[in-house]
PDB file of C-alpha atoms in Angstrom:
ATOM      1  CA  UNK T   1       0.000   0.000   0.000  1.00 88.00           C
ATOM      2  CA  UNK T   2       1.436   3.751  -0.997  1.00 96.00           C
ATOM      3  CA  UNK T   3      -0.295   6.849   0.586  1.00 96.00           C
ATOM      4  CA  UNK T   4       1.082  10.143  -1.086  1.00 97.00           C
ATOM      5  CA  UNK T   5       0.867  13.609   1.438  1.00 98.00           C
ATOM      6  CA  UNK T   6       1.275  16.710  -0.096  1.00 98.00           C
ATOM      7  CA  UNK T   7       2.219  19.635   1.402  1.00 98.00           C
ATOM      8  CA  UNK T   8       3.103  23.657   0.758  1.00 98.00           C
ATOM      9  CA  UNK T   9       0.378  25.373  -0.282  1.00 98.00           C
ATOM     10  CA  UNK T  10      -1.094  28.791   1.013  1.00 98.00           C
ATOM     11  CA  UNK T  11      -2.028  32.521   0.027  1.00 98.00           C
ATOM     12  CA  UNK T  12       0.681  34.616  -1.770  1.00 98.00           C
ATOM     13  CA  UNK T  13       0.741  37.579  -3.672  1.00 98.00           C
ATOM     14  CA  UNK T  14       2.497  38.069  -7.162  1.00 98.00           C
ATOM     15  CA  UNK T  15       6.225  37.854  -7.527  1.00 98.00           C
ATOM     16  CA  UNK T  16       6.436  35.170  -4.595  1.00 98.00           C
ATOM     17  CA  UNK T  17       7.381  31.596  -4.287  1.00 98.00           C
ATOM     18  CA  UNK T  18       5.993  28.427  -2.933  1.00 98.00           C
ATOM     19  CA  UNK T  19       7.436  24.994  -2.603  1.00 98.00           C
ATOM     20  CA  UNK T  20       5.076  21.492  -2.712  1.00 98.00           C
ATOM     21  CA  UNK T  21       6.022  18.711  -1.349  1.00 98.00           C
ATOM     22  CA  UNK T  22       4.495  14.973  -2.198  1.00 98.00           C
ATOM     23  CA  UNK T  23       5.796  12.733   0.395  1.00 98.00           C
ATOM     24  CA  UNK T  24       5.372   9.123  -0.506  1.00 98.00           C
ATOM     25  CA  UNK T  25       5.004   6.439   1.758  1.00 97.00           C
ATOM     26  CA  UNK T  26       4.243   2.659   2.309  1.00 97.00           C
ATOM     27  CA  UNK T  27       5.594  -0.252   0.388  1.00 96.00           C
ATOM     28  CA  UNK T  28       7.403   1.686  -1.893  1.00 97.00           C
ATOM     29  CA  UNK T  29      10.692   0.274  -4.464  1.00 96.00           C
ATOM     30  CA  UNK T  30      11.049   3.509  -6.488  1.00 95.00           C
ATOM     31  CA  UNK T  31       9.566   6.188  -8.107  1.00 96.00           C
ATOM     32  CA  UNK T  32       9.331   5.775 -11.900  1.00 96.00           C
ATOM     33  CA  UNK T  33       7.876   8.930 -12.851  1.00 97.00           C
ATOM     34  CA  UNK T  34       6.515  11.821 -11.484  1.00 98.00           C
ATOM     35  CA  UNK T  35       4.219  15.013 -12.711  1.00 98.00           C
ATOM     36  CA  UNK T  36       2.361  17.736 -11.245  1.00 98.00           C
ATOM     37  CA  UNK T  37      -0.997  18.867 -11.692  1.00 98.00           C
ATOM     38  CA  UNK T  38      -3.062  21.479 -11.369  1.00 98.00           C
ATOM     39  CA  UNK T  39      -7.476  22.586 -11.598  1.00 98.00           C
ATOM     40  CA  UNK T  40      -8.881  25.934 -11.353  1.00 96.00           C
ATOM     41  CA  UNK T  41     -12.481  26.511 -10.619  1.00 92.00           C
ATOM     42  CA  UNK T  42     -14.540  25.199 -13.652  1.00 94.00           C
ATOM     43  CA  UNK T  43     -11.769  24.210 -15.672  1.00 95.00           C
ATOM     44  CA  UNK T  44      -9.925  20.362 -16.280  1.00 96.00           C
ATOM     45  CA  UNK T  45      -6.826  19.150 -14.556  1.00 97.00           C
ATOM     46  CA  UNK T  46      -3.900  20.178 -16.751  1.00 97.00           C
ATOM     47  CA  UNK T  47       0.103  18.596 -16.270  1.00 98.00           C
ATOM     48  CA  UNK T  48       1.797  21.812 -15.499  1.00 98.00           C
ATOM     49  CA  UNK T  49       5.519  19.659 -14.448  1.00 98.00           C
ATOM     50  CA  UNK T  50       6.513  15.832 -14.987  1.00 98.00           C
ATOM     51  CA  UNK T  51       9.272  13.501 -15.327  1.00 97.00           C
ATOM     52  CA  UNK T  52       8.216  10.346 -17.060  1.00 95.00           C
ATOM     53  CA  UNK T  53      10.788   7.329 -17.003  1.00 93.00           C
ATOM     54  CA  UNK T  54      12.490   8.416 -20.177  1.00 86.00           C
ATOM     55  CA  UNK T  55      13.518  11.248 -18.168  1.00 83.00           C
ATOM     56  CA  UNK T  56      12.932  14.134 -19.961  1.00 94.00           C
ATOM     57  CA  UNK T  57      11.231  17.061 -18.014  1.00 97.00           C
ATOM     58  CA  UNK T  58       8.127  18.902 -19.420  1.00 98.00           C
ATOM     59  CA  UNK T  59       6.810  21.989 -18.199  1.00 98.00           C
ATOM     60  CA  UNK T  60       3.622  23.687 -19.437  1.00 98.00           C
ATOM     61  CA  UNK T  61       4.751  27.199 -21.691  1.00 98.00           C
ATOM     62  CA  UNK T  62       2.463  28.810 -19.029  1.00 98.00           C
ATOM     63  CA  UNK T  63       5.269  27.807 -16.188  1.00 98.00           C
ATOM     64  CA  UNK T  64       8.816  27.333 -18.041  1.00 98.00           C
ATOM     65  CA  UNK T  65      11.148  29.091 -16.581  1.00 98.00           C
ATOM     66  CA  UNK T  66       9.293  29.803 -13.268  1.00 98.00           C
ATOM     67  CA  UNK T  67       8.642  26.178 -12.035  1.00 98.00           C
ATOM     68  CA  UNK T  68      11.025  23.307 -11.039  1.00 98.00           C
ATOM     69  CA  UNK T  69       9.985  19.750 -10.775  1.00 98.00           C
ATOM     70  CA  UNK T  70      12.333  17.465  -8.357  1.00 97.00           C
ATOM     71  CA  UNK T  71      12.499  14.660  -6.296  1.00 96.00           C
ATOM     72  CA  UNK T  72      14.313  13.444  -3.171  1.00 96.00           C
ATOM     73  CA  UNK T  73      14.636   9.574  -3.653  1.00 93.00           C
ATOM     74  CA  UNK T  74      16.329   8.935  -0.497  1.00 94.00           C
ATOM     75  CA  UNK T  75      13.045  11.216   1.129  1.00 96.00           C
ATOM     76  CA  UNK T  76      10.609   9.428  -1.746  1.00 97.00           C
ATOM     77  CA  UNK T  77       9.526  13.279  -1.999  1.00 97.00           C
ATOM     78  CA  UNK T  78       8.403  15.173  -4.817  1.00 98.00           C
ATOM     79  CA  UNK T  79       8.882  18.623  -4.605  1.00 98.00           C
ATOM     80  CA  UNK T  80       7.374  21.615  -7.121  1.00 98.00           C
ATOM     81  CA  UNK T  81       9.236  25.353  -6.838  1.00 98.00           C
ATOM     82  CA  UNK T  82       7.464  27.501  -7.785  1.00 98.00           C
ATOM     83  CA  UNK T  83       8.639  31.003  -8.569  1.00 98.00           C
ATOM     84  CA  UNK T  84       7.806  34.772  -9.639  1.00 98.00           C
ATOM     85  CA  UNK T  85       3.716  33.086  -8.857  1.00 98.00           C
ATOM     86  CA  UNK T  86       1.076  34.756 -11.006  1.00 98.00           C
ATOM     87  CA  UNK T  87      -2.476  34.955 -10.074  1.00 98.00           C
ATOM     88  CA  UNK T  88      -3.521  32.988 -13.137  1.00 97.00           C
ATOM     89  CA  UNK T  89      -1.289  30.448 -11.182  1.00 98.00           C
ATOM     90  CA  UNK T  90      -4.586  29.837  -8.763  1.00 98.00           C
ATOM     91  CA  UNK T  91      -5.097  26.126  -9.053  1.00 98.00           C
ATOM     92  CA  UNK T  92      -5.220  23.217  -6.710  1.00 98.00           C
ATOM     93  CA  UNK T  93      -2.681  21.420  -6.724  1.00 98.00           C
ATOM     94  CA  UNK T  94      -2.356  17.718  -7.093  1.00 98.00           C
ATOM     95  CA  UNK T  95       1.230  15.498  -7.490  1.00 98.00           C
ATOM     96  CA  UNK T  96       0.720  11.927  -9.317  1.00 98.00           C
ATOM     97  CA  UNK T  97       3.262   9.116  -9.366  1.00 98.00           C
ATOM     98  CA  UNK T  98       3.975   5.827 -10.718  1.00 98.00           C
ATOM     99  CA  UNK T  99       5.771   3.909  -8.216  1.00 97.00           C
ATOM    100  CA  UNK T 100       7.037   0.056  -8.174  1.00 97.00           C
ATOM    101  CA  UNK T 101       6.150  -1.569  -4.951  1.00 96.00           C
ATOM    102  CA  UNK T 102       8.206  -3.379  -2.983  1.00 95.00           C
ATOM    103  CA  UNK T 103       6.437  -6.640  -4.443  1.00 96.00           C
ATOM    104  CA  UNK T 104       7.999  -5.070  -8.029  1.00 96.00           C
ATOM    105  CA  UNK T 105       4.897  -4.369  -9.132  1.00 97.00           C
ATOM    106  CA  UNK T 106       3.651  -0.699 -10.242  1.00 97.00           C
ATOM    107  CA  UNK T 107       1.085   1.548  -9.404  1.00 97.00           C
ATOM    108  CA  UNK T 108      -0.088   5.390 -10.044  1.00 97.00           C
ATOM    109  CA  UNK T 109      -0.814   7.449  -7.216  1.00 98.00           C
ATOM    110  CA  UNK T 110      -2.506  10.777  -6.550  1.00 98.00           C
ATOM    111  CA  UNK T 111      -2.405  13.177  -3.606  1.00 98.00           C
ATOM    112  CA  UNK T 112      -5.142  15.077  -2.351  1.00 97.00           C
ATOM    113  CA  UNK T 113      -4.384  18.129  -3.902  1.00 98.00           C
ATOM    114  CA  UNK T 114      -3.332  21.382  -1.639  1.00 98.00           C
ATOM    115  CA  UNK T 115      -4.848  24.974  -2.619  1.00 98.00           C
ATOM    116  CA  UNK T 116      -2.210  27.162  -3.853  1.00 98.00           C
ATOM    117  CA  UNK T 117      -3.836  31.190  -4.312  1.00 98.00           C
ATOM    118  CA  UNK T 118      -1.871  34.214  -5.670  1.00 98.00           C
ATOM    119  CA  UNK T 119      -3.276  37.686  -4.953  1.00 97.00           C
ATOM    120  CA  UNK T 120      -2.622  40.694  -7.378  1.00 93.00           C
TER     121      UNK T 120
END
């Protein structure tokens, strides 16, 4: 079993910076690919940040250069920092993962999103 906890969000105004945190835990081998997502009010869930297992990084054109997608393997943490925030960066936010278990078998994981709001 794999529970994912994320962590981070809050209120900030434009110009500031935030760091998530998706902190992985239970029967966990290793992470085989990571990504970030985010939902506004009324709108889908859109990738904004991910690493699949190729390990190439994507970033959304509405982020690149502002954002940073990372992970702490020896933590199994995922971390998104976020900088120079933008209100149209008002989204929950919710980290996914694919993970093999320690019974080598894979799974994909969500967390339960955290609010992240950016004042003008």
């Amino acid at each position: 079993q794999v529970q994912l906890v994320e962590s981070g969000g809050g209120l900030v105004q434009a110009g500031e910076s935030l760091r998530l945190s998706c902190a992985a835990s239970g029967n966990i081998f290793r992470i085989n690919a990571m990504g970030w997502y985010r939902q506004a009010p009324g709108k889908q869930r859109d990738l904004v940040a991910g690493i699949p297992s190729g390990g190439t990084t994507y970033y959304a054109d509405s982020v690149k250069g502002r954002f940073t997608i990372s992970v702490d393997n020896a933590k199994n943490t995922v971390y998104l920092q976020m900088n120079n925030l933008k209100p149209e960066d008002t989204a929950v936010y919710y980290c996914n993962l694919l993970i093999t278990r320690t019974t080598l078998t894979q799974g994909n994981y969500w967390g339960q999103g955290t609010q992240v709001t950016v004042s003008s």
